[in-house]
């Protein structure tokens, strides 16, 4: 826009914007670093004031993350004389819409997690009869509730956000066959399986989706976080030689450091 001679721009508005962007949306900005007032009485300031807002993460990293920052959906509109500013919203309207947006995204993520769990069970043995179909049935019920939530709150149902693509299914099943953390023998402290080791075969021994109940007293304590009812005891074979056992949660996103190995005959 600078190359085309545009000097002033409006920042667009939307009711469910983040609180980070709320103070900056709907205002007039200059692209040449100047302050001033238009002939119609609208004041403007440099765009950099809205963009270069410092933000520090919990890890201590510092970013400039104001308007047009991470995941921002605002855009810039060239200013024209006698042009009406973008529609404004009160903070109360924005907070309400933003909270609905967060709730909608949370529902979408939960539906995806149930579907992912169902697809992951396809890649293991000894799965309880009906476990996979029950998960897909649960996902359908959750989707119906999601659609109703969207209708009741005048929101668009983004069904595509709840889908698990074929590529994701393949990736997740490969991830099922990989140990991501070092696995430690707790009695000796020795690392028996390095992070990223590929497992030739994975079996669901006990826990969610298995015929056998997960009853390891030590891991009944919530060491993995999340819901202990979703814990699983797994086993796999490394390089057709060593058998390794571990405990994980139902989302397959965390591996507990508990394991041992033993020699098995090659087949």
PDB file of C-alpha atoms in Angstrom:
ATOM      1  CA  UNK A   1       0.000   0.000   0.000  1.00  0.00           C
ATOM      2  CA  UNK A   2       2.921   2.311   0.659  1.00  0.00           C
ATOM      3  CA  UNK A   3       4.177   1.621  -2.875  1.00  0.00           C
ATOM      4  CA  UNK A   4       0.754   2.629  -4.210  1.00  0.00           C
ATOM      5  CA  UNK A   5       0.823   5.919  -2.322  1.00  0.00           C
ATOM      6  CA  UNK A   6      -1.588   4.963   0.465  1.00  0.00           C
ATOM      7  CA  UNK A   7      -0.938   7.071   3.553  1.00  0.00           C
ATOM      8  CA  UNK A   8      -3.820   6.219   5.907  1.00  0.00           C
ATOM      9  CA  UNK A   9      -5.488   2.876   6.674  1.00  0.00           C
ATOM     10  CA  UNK A  10      -8.344   1.658   8.821  1.00  0.00           C
ATOM     11  CA  UNK A  11      -7.920  -1.435  10.972  1.00  0.00           C
ATOM     12  CA  UNK A  12     -10.882  -3.742  10.347  1.00  0.00           C
ATOM     13  CA  UNK A  13     -13.115  -4.926  13.213  1.00  0.00           C
ATOM     14  CA  UNK A  14     -14.786  -8.159  14.269  1.00  0.00           C
ATOM     15  CA  UNK A  15     -16.822  -8.738  17.390  1.00  0.00           C
ATOM     16  CA  UNK A  16     -14.937 -11.816  18.642  1.00  0.00           C
ATOM     17  CA  UNK A  17     -11.463 -10.331  18.434  1.00  0.00           C
ATOM     18  CA  UNK A  18      -8.923 -11.096  21.140  1.00  0.00           C
ATOM     19  CA  UNK A  19      -8.465  -8.722  24.047  1.00  0.00           C
ATOM     20  CA  UNK A  20      -4.946  -8.178  22.698  1.00  0.00           C
ATOM     21  CA  UNK A  21      -6.325  -6.559  19.536  1.00  0.00           C
ATOM     22  CA  UNK A  22      -9.421  -4.922  20.989  1.00  0.00           C
ATOM     23  CA  UNK A  23      -7.809  -1.539  21.860  1.00  0.00           C
ATOM     24  CA  UNK A  24      -6.448  -1.223  18.323  1.00  0.00           C
ATOM     25  CA  UNK A  25      -9.244  -2.356  16.008  1.00  0.00           C
ATOM     26  CA  UNK A  26     -11.441   0.118  14.135  1.00  0.00           C
ATOM     27  CA  UNK A  27      -8.910   2.962  14.370  1.00  0.00           C
ATOM     28  CA  UNK A  28      -7.144   5.002  11.707  1.00  0.00           C
ATOM     29  CA  UNK A  29      -3.375   4.627  11.226  1.00  0.00           C
ATOM     30  CA  UNK A  30      -0.688   6.225   9.108  1.00  0.00           C
ATOM     31  CA  UNK A  31       1.854   4.270   7.077  1.00  0.00           C
ATOM     32  CA  UNK A  32       4.454   7.059   7.134  1.00  0.00           C
ATOM     33  CA  UNK A  33       4.909   7.343  10.902  1.00  0.00           C
ATOM     34  CA  UNK A  34       2.957  10.586  11.306  1.00  0.00           C
ATOM     35  CA  UNK A  35       0.289  11.785  13.702  1.00  0.00           C
ATOM     36  CA  UNK A  36      -2.604  14.022  12.702  1.00  0.00           C
ATOM     37  CA  UNK A  37      -6.299  14.551  12.077  1.00  0.00           C
ATOM     38  CA  UNK A  38      -8.229  14.136   8.840  1.00  0.00           C
ATOM     39  CA  UNK A  39     -10.476  16.820   7.334  1.00  0.00           C
ATOM     40  CA  UNK A  40     -13.445  14.953   8.799  1.00  0.00           C
ATOM     41  CA  UNK A  41     -11.993  15.119  12.321  1.00  0.00           C
ATOM     42  CA  UNK A  42     -10.650  11.556  12.648  1.00  0.00           C
ATOM     43  CA  UNK A  43      -7.327  11.363  14.455  1.00  0.00           C
ATOM     44  CA  UNK A  44      -4.626   8.939  13.355  1.00  0.00           C
ATOM     45  CA  UNK A  45      -1.314   7.632  14.659  1.00  0.00           C
ATOM     46  CA  UNK A  46       1.534   5.499  13.236  1.00  0.00           C
ATOM     47  CA  UNK A  47       0.597   1.876  12.574  1.00  0.00           C
ATOM     48  CA  UNK A  48       3.725   0.841  14.481  1.00  0.00           C
ATOM     49  CA  UNK A  49       2.062   1.932  17.736  1.00  0.00           C
ATOM     50  CA  UNK A  50      -0.546  -0.830  17.307  1.00  0.00           C
ATOM     51  CA  UNK A  51       1.772  -3.475  15.852  1.00  0.00           C
ATOM     52  CA  UNK A  52       4.914  -3.180  17.978  1.00  0.00           C
ATOM     53  CA  UNK A  53       3.351  -4.098  21.323  1.00  0.00           C
ATOM     54  CA  UNK A  54       5.764  -6.188  23.439  1.00  0.00           C
ATOM     55  CA  UNK A  55       4.653  -9.551  24.757  1.00  0.00           C
ATOM     56  CA  UNK A  56       6.700 -11.882  26.961  1.00  0.00           C
ATOM     57  CA  UNK A  57       5.943 -15.618  27.113  1.00  0.00           C
ATOM     58  CA  UNK A  58       6.088 -17.735  30.258  1.00  0.00           C
ATOM     59  CA  UNK A  59       9.413 -19.074  28.978  1.00  0.00           C
ATOM     60  CA  UNK A  60      10.805 -15.536  28.928  1.00  0.00           C
ATOM     61  CA  UNK A  61      10.818 -15.034  25.141  1.00  0.00           C
ATOM     62  CA  UNK A  62       9.832 -11.551  23.979  1.00  0.00           C
ATOM     63  CA  UNK A  63       7.832 -10.809  20.829  1.00  0.00           C
ATOM     64  CA  UNK A  64       6.120  -7.841  19.258  1.00  0.00           C
ATOM     65  CA  UNK A  65       2.587  -9.186  19.244  1.00  0.00           C
ATOM     66  CA  UNK A  66      -0.029  -6.478  18.933  1.00  0.00           C
ATOM     67  CA  UNK A  67      -2.390  -5.848  16.024  1.00  0.00           C
ATOM     68  CA  UNK A  68      -1.619  -8.135  13.053  1.00  0.00           C
ATOM     69  CA  UNK A  69       0.289 -10.455  15.417  1.00  0.00           C
ATOM     70  CA  UNK A  70      -0.005 -14.223  15.859  1.00  0.00           C
ATOM     71  CA  UNK A  71      -3.340 -15.636  14.556  1.00  0.00           C
ATOM     72  CA  UNK A  72      -4.734 -12.126  14.051  1.00  0.00           C
ATOM     73  CA  UNK A  73      -7.663 -11.919  11.611  1.00  0.00           C
ATOM     74  CA  UNK A  74      -7.656  -8.135  11.164  1.00  0.00           C
ATOM     75  CA  UNK A  75      -6.787  -6.461   7.876  1.00  0.00           C
ATOM     76  CA  UNK A  76      -5.937  -2.954   6.752  1.00  0.00           C
ATOM     77  CA  UNK A  77      -8.334  -0.910   4.603  1.00  0.00           C
ATOM     78  CA  UNK A  78      -7.081   2.129   2.620  1.00  0.00           C
ATOM     79  CA  UNK A  79      -8.673   5.347   3.873  1.00  0.00           C
ATOM     80  CA  UNK A  80     -10.846   7.493   1.612  1.00  0.00           C
ATOM     81  CA  UNK A  81     -12.253  10.926   2.323  1.00  0.00           C
ATOM     82  CA  UNK A  82     -15.763  10.974   3.818  1.00  0.00           C
ATOM     83  CA  UNK A  83     -15.456   7.250   4.447  1.00  0.00           C
ATOM     84  CA  UNK A  84     -17.269   5.832   7.465  1.00  0.00           C
ATOM     85  CA  UNK A  85     -15.050   4.014   9.996  1.00  0.00           C
ATOM     86  CA  UNK A  86     -15.484   0.241  10.470  1.00  0.00           C
ATOM     87  CA  UNK A  87     -18.283  -0.829  12.798  1.00  0.00           C
ATOM     88  CA  UNK A  88     -17.274  -0.605  16.442  1.00  0.00           C
ATOM     89  CA  UNK A  89     -18.039  -2.946  19.326  1.00  0.00           C
ATOM     90  CA  UNK A  90     -18.113  -2.470  23.074  1.00  0.00           C
ATOM     91  CA  UNK A  91     -15.734  -4.366  25.304  1.00  0.00           C
ATOM     92  CA  UNK A  92     -18.663  -6.309  26.781  1.00  0.00           C
ATOM     93  CA  UNK A  93     -19.740  -7.450  23.305  1.00  0.00           C
ATOM     94  CA  UNK A  94     -16.190  -8.463  22.470  1.00  0.00           C
ATOM     95  CA  UNK A  95     -15.626 -10.377  25.711  1.00  0.00           C
ATOM     96  CA  UNK A  96     -18.900 -12.308  25.275  1.00  0.00           C
ATOM     97  CA  UNK A  97     -18.170 -13.186  21.636  1.00  0.00           C
ATOM     98  CA  UNK A  98     -14.569 -14.110  22.426  1.00  0.00           C
ATOM     99  CA  UNK A  99     -15.644 -16.473  25.220  1.00  0.00           C
ATOM    100  CA  UNK A 100     -18.101 -18.153  22.839  1.00  0.00           C
ATOM    101  CA  UNK A 101     -15.286 -18.508  20.323  1.00  0.00           C
ATOM    102  CA  UNK A 102     -13.068 -20.175  22.935  1.00  0.00           C
ATOM    103  CA  UNK A 103     -15.891 -22.537  23.901  1.00  0.00           C
ATOM    104  CA  UNK A 104     -16.514 -23.442  20.270  1.00  0.00           C
ATOM    105  CA  UNK A 105     -12.821 -24.193  19.662  1.00  0.00           C
ATOM    106  CA  UNK A 106     -12.688 -26.324  22.822  1.00  0.00           C
ATOM    107  CA  UNK A 107     -15.655 -28.404  21.622  1.00  0.00           C
ATOM    108  CA  UNK A 108     -13.972 -28.887  18.242  1.00  0.00           C
ATOM    109  CA  UNK A 109     -10.747 -30.067  19.876  1.00  0.00           C
ATOM    110  CA  UNK A 110     -12.573 -32.582  22.099  1.00  0.00           C
ATOM    111  CA  UNK A 111     -14.391 -34.089  19.104  1.00  0.00           C
ATOM    112  CA  UNK A 112     -11.082 -34.447  17.271  1.00  0.00           C
ATOM    113  CA  UNK A 113      -9.459 -36.111  20.284  1.00  0.00           C
ATOM    114  CA  UNK A 114     -12.192 -38.744  20.462  1.00  0.00           C
ATOM    115  CA  UNK A 115     -11.845 -39.447  16.734  1.00  0.00           C
ATOM    116  CA  UNK A 116      -8.058 -39.605  16.996  1.00  0.00           C
ATOM    117  CA  UNK A 117      -8.350 -42.105  19.857  1.00  0.00           C
ATOM    118  CA  UNK A 118     -10.618 -44.285  17.721  1.00  0.00           C
ATOM    119  CA  UNK A 119      -8.187 -44.226  14.801  1.00  0.00           C
ATOM    120  CA  UNK A 120      -5.251 -45.012  17.084  1.00  0.00           C
ATOM    121  CA  UNK A 121      -6.976 -48.128  18.393  1.00  0.00           C
ATOM    122  CA  UNK A 122      -7.003 -49.477  14.841  1.00  0.00           C
ATOM    123  CA  UNK A 123      -3.229 -49.854  15.078  1.00  0.00           C
ATOM    124  CA  UNK A 124      -3.041 -52.047  18.207  1.00  0.00           C
ATOM    125  CA  UNK A 125      -3.991 -55.594  19.155  1.00  0.00           C
ATOM    126  CA  UNK A 126      -6.343 -56.930  21.843  1.00  0.00           C
ATOM    127  CA  UNK A 127      -8.795 -54.057  21.474  1.00  0.00           C
ATOM    128  CA  UNK A 128     -12.037 -54.548  23.369  1.00  0.00           C
ATOM    129  CA  UNK A 129     -14.981 -55.462  21.130  1.00  0.00           C
ATOM    130  CA  UNK A 130     -16.917 -52.354  20.157  1.00  0.00           C
ATOM    131  CA  UNK A 131     -14.350 -49.934  21.588  1.00  0.00           C
ATOM    132  CA  UNK A 132     -13.678 -48.243  18.242  1.00  0.00           C
ATOM    133  CA  UNK A 133     -17.330 -48.023  17.174  1.00  0.00           C
ATOM    134  CA  UNK A 134     -18.274 -46.695  20.614  1.00  0.00           C
ATOM    135  CA  UNK A 135     -15.736 -43.881  20.271  1.00  0.00           C
ATOM    136  CA  UNK A 136     -17.061 -42.912  16.844  1.00  0.00           C
ATOM    137  CA  UNK A 137     -20.612 -42.985  18.250  1.00  0.00           C
ATOM    138  CA  UNK A 138     -19.470 -40.693  21.063  1.00  0.00           C
ATOM    139  CA  UNK A 139     -17.939 -38.334  18.490  1.00  0.00           C
ATOM    140  CA  UNK A 140     -21.229 -38.203  16.579  1.00  0.00           C
ATOM    141  CA  UNK A 141     -23.145 -37.265  19.744  1.00  0.00           C
ATOM    142  CA  UNK A 142     -20.577 -34.589  20.530  1.00  0.00           C
ATOM    143  CA  UNK A 143     -20.911 -33.256  16.980  1.00  0.00           C
ATOM    144  CA  UNK A 144     -24.698 -33.006  17.344  1.00  0.00           C
ATOM    145  CA  UNK A 145     -24.229 -31.029  20.570  1.00  0.00           C
ATOM    146  CA  UNK A 146     -21.644 -28.860  18.795  1.00  0.00           C
ATOM    147  CA  UNK A 147     -24.064 -28.056  15.949  1.00  0.00           C
ATOM    148  CA  UNK A 148     -26.792 -27.151  18.459  1.00  0.00           C
ATOM    149  CA  UNK A 149     -24.374 -24.865  20.322  1.00  0.00           C
ATOM    150  CA  UNK A 150     -23.568 -23.065  17.062  1.00  0.00           C
ATOM    151  CA  UNK A 151     -27.252 -22.637  16.154  1.00  0.00           C
ATOM    152  CA  UNK A 152     -28.180 -21.407  19.639  1.00  0.00           C
ATOM    153  CA  UNK A 153     -25.374 -18.832  19.593  1.00  0.00           C
ATOM    154  CA  UNK A 154     -25.705 -17.751  15.942  1.00  0.00           C
ATOM    155  CA  UNK A 155     -22.290 -19.122  14.995  1.00  0.00           C
ATOM    156  CA  UNK A 156     -21.075 -21.007  11.938  1.00  0.00           C
ATOM    157  CA  UNK A 157     -20.390 -24.697  12.621  1.00  0.00           C
ATOM    158  CA  UNK A 158     -16.845 -25.352  11.389  1.00  0.00           C
ATOM    159  CA  UNK A 159     -17.211 -29.112  10.945  1.00  0.00           C
ATOM    160  CA  UNK A 160     -13.938 -29.343   9.027  1.00  0.00           C
ATOM    161  CA  UNK A 161     -12.105 -28.458  12.248  1.00  0.00           C
ATOM    162  CA  UNK A 162     -13.391 -31.665  13.858  1.00  0.00           C
ATOM    163  CA  UNK A 163     -12.243 -33.964  11.057  1.00  0.00           C
ATOM    164  CA  UNK A 164      -9.178 -36.214  11.153  1.00  0.00           C
ATOM    165  CA  UNK A 165      -7.677 -36.435   7.677  1.00  0.00           C
ATOM    166  CA  UNK A 166      -6.208 -39.593   6.149  1.00  0.00           C
ATOM    167  CA  UNK A 167      -2.753 -38.036   6.445  1.00  0.00           C
ATOM    168  CA  UNK A 168      -3.297 -37.387  10.155  1.00  0.00           C
ATOM    169  CA  UNK A 169      -4.571 -40.923  10.700  1.00  0.00           C
ATOM    170  CA  UNK A 170      -1.418 -42.316   9.104  1.00  0.00           C
ATOM    171  CA  UNK A 171       0.813 -39.996  11.112  1.00  0.00           C
ATOM    172  CA  UNK A 172      -0.929 -40.798  14.392  1.00  0.00           C
ATOM    173  CA  UNK A 173      -0.673 -44.537  13.810  1.00  0.00           C
ATOM    174  CA  UNK A 174       3.054 -44.137  13.147  1.00  0.00           C
ATOM    175  CA  UNK A 175       3.272 -42.082  16.332  1.00  0.00           C
ATOM    176  CA  UNK A 176       1.616 -44.974  18.171  1.00  0.00           C
ATOM    177  CA  UNK A 177       4.708 -47.026  17.278  1.00  0.00           C
ATOM    178  CA  UNK A 178       7.231 -44.547  18.609  1.00  0.00           C
ATOM    179  CA  UNK A 179       8.517 -43.890  22.135  1.00  0.00           C
ATOM    180  CA  UNK A 180       9.131 -40.153  22.479  1.00  0.00           C
ATOM    181  CA  UNK A 181      10.735 -40.024  25.930  1.00  0.00           C
ATOM    182  CA  UNK A 182      13.701 -41.897  27.339  1.00  0.00           C
ATOM    183  CA  UNK A 183      12.386 -44.993  29.116  1.00  0.00           C
ATOM    184  CA  UNK A 184      14.106 -45.639  32.415  1.00  0.00           C
ATOM    185  CA  UNK A 185      14.376 -48.777  34.524  1.00  0.00           C
ATOM    186  CA  UNK A 186      13.296 -47.351  37.873  1.00  0.00           C
ATOM    187  CA  UNK A 187      15.187 -49.939  39.884  1.00  0.00           C
ATOM    188  CA  UNK A 188      18.589 -49.093  38.338  1.00  0.00           C
ATOM    189  CA  UNK A 189      18.063 -45.707  36.688  1.00  0.00           C
ATOM    190  CA  UNK A 190      19.428 -47.141  33.440  1.00  0.00           C
ATOM    191  CA  UNK A 191      17.986 -45.826  30.174  1.00  0.00           C
ATOM    192  CA  UNK A 192      16.658 -48.899  28.393  1.00  0.00           C
ATOM    193  CA  UNK A 193      14.980 -47.186  25.448  1.00  0.00           C
ATOM    194  CA  UNK A 194      16.111 -43.942  23.846  1.00  0.00           C
ATOM    195  CA  UNK A 195      13.690 -41.262  22.759  1.00  0.00           C
ATOM    196  CA  UNK A 196      12.432 -41.783  19.215  1.00  0.00           C
ATOM    197  CA  UNK A 197      13.109 -45.531  19.121  1.00  0.00           C
ATOM    198  CA  UNK A 198      10.963 -47.253  16.495  1.00  0.00           C
ATOM    199  CA  UNK A 199       8.893 -50.191  17.737  1.00  0.00           C
ATOM    200  CA  UNK A 200       8.265 -53.086  15.374  1.00  0.00           C
ATOM    201  CA  UNK A 201       5.059 -54.160  17.078  1.00  0.00           C
ATOM    202  CA  UNK A 202       2.753 -52.471  19.566  1.00  0.00           C
ATOM    203  CA  UNK A 203       0.174 -54.210  21.743  1.00  0.00           C
ATOM    204  CA  UNK A 204      -2.433 -52.742  24.066  1.00  0.00           C
ATOM    205  CA  UNK A 205      -2.059 -54.736  27.289  1.00  0.00           C
ATOM    206  CA  UNK A 206      -4.563 -53.100  29.618  1.00  0.00           C
ATOM    207  CA  UNK A 207      -6.542 -49.929  30.141  1.00  0.00           C
ATOM    208  CA  UNK A 208      -8.879 -47.885  27.985  1.00  0.00           C
ATOM    209  CA  UNK A 209     -10.027 -49.867  24.964  1.00  0.00           C
ATOM    210  CA  UNK A 210      -8.514 -53.173  26.165  1.00  0.00           C
ATOM    211  CA  UNK A 211     -10.199 -56.291  27.503  1.00  0.00           C
ATOM    212  CA  UNK A 212      -8.116 -56.103  30.667  1.00  0.00           C
ATOM    213  CA  UNK A 213      -8.598 -53.354  33.254  1.00  0.00           C
ATOM    214  CA  UNK A 214      -5.666 -51.084  34.067  1.00  0.00           C
ATOM    215  CA  UNK A 215      -4.955 -51.801  37.741  1.00  0.00           C
ATOM    216  CA  UNK A 216      -1.334 -50.821  38.335  1.00  0.00           C
ATOM    217  CA  UNK A 217      -1.524 -49.270  41.799  1.00  0.00           C
ATOM    218  CA  UNK A 218       1.544 -47.099  41.297  1.00  0.00           C
ATOM    219  CA  UNK A 219       0.093 -45.489  38.202  1.00  0.00           C
ATOM    220  CA  UNK A 220      -3.364 -45.085  39.668  1.00  0.00           C
ATOM    221  CA  UNK A 221      -1.821 -41.884  40.968  1.00  0.00           C
ATOM    222  CA  UNK A 222      -2.196 -39.189  38.262  1.00  0.00           C
ATOM    223  CA  UNK A 223       1.459 -39.187  37.238  1.00  0.00           C
ATOM    224  CA  UNK A 224       0.648 -38.635  33.584  1.00  0.00           C
ATOM    225  CA  UNK A 225      -1.822 -35.842  34.189  1.00  0.00           C
ATOM    226  CA  UNK A 226      -5.293 -35.854  32.673  1.00  0.00           C
ATOM    227  CA  UNK A 227      -7.791 -38.564  33.528  1.00  0.00           C
ATOM    228  CA  UNK A 228      -6.338 -41.827  34.982  1.00  0.00           C
ATOM    229  CA  UNK A 229      -9.295 -43.671  33.437  1.00  0.00           C
ATOM    230  CA  UNK A 230      -7.635 -43.044  30.069  1.00  0.00           C
ATOM    231  CA  UNK A 231      -4.291 -44.593  31.020  1.00  0.00           C
ATOM    232  CA  UNK A 232      -3.076 -47.581  29.018  1.00  0.00           C
ATOM    233  CA  UNK A 233      -0.371 -50.139  29.535  1.00  0.00           C
ATOM    234  CA  UNK A 234       1.398 -50.856  26.248  1.00  0.00           C
ATOM    235  CA  UNK A 235       4.111 -53.197  25.017  1.00  0.00           C
ATOM    236  CA  UNK A 236       6.242 -53.284  21.905  1.00  0.00           C
ATOM    237  CA  UNK A 237       9.210 -55.045  20.354  1.00  0.00           C
ATOM    238  CA  UNK A 238      12.413 -53.196  19.443  1.00  0.00           C
ATOM    239  CA  UNK A 239      14.399 -54.526  16.486  1.00  0.00           C
ATOM    240  CA  UNK A 240      12.676 -57.931  16.860  1.00  0.00           C
ATOM    241  CA  UNK A 241      14.730 -58.542  20.013  1.00  0.00           C
ATOM    242  CA  UNK A 242      13.723 -56.558  23.099  1.00  0.00           C
ATOM    243  CA  UNK A 243      10.257 -56.290  24.576  1.00  0.00           C
ATOM    244  CA  UNK A 244       9.519 -52.920  26.162  1.00  0.00           C
ATOM    245  CA  UNK A 245       6.496 -51.955  28.287  1.00  0.00           C
ATOM    246  CA  UNK A 246       5.280 -48.467  29.162  1.00  0.00           C
ATOM    247  CA  UNK A 247       2.278 -46.503  30.437  1.00  0.00           C
ATOM    248  CA  UNK A 248       0.659 -43.652  28.523  1.00  0.00           C
ATOM    249  CA  UNK A 249      -2.498 -41.587  28.583  1.00  0.00           C
ATOM    250  CA  UNK A 250      -5.344 -42.035  26.130  1.00  0.00           C
ATOM    251  CA  UNK A 251      -4.231 -39.188  23.866  1.00  0.00           C
ATOM    252  CA  UNK A 252      -0.816 -40.778  23.221  1.00  0.00           C
ATOM    253  CA  UNK A 253       0.827 -37.448  23.898  1.00  0.00           C
ATOM    254  CA  UNK A 254       2.916 -38.408  26.914  1.00  0.00           C
ATOM    255  CA  UNK A 255       4.963 -41.475  27.747  1.00  0.00           C
ATOM    256  CA  UNK A 256       5.704 -42.297  31.362  1.00  0.00           C
ATOM    257  CA  UNK A 257       9.255 -43.300  32.233  1.00  0.00           C
ATOM    258  CA  UNK A 258       8.571 -46.810  33.471  1.00  0.00           C
ATOM    259  CA  UNK A 259       9.846 -49.837  31.634  1.00  0.00           C
ATOM    260  CA  UNK A 260      12.001 -52.918  31.398  1.00  0.00           C
ATOM    261  CA  UNK A 261      13.436 -55.083  28.601  1.00  0.00           C
ATOM    262  CA  UNK A 262      13.957 -58.773  28.129  1.00  0.00           C
ATOM    263  CA  UNK A 263      15.329 -60.965  25.349  1.00  0.00           C
ATOM    264  CA  UNK A 264      12.807 -62.650  23.067  1.00  0.00           C
ATOM    265  CA  UNK A 265      13.355 -65.101  20.271  1.00  0.00           C
ATOM    266  CA  UNK A 266      13.574 -63.723  16.753  1.00  0.00           C
ATOM    267  CA  UNK A 267      10.807 -64.827  14.412  1.00  0.00           C
TER     268      UNK A 267
END
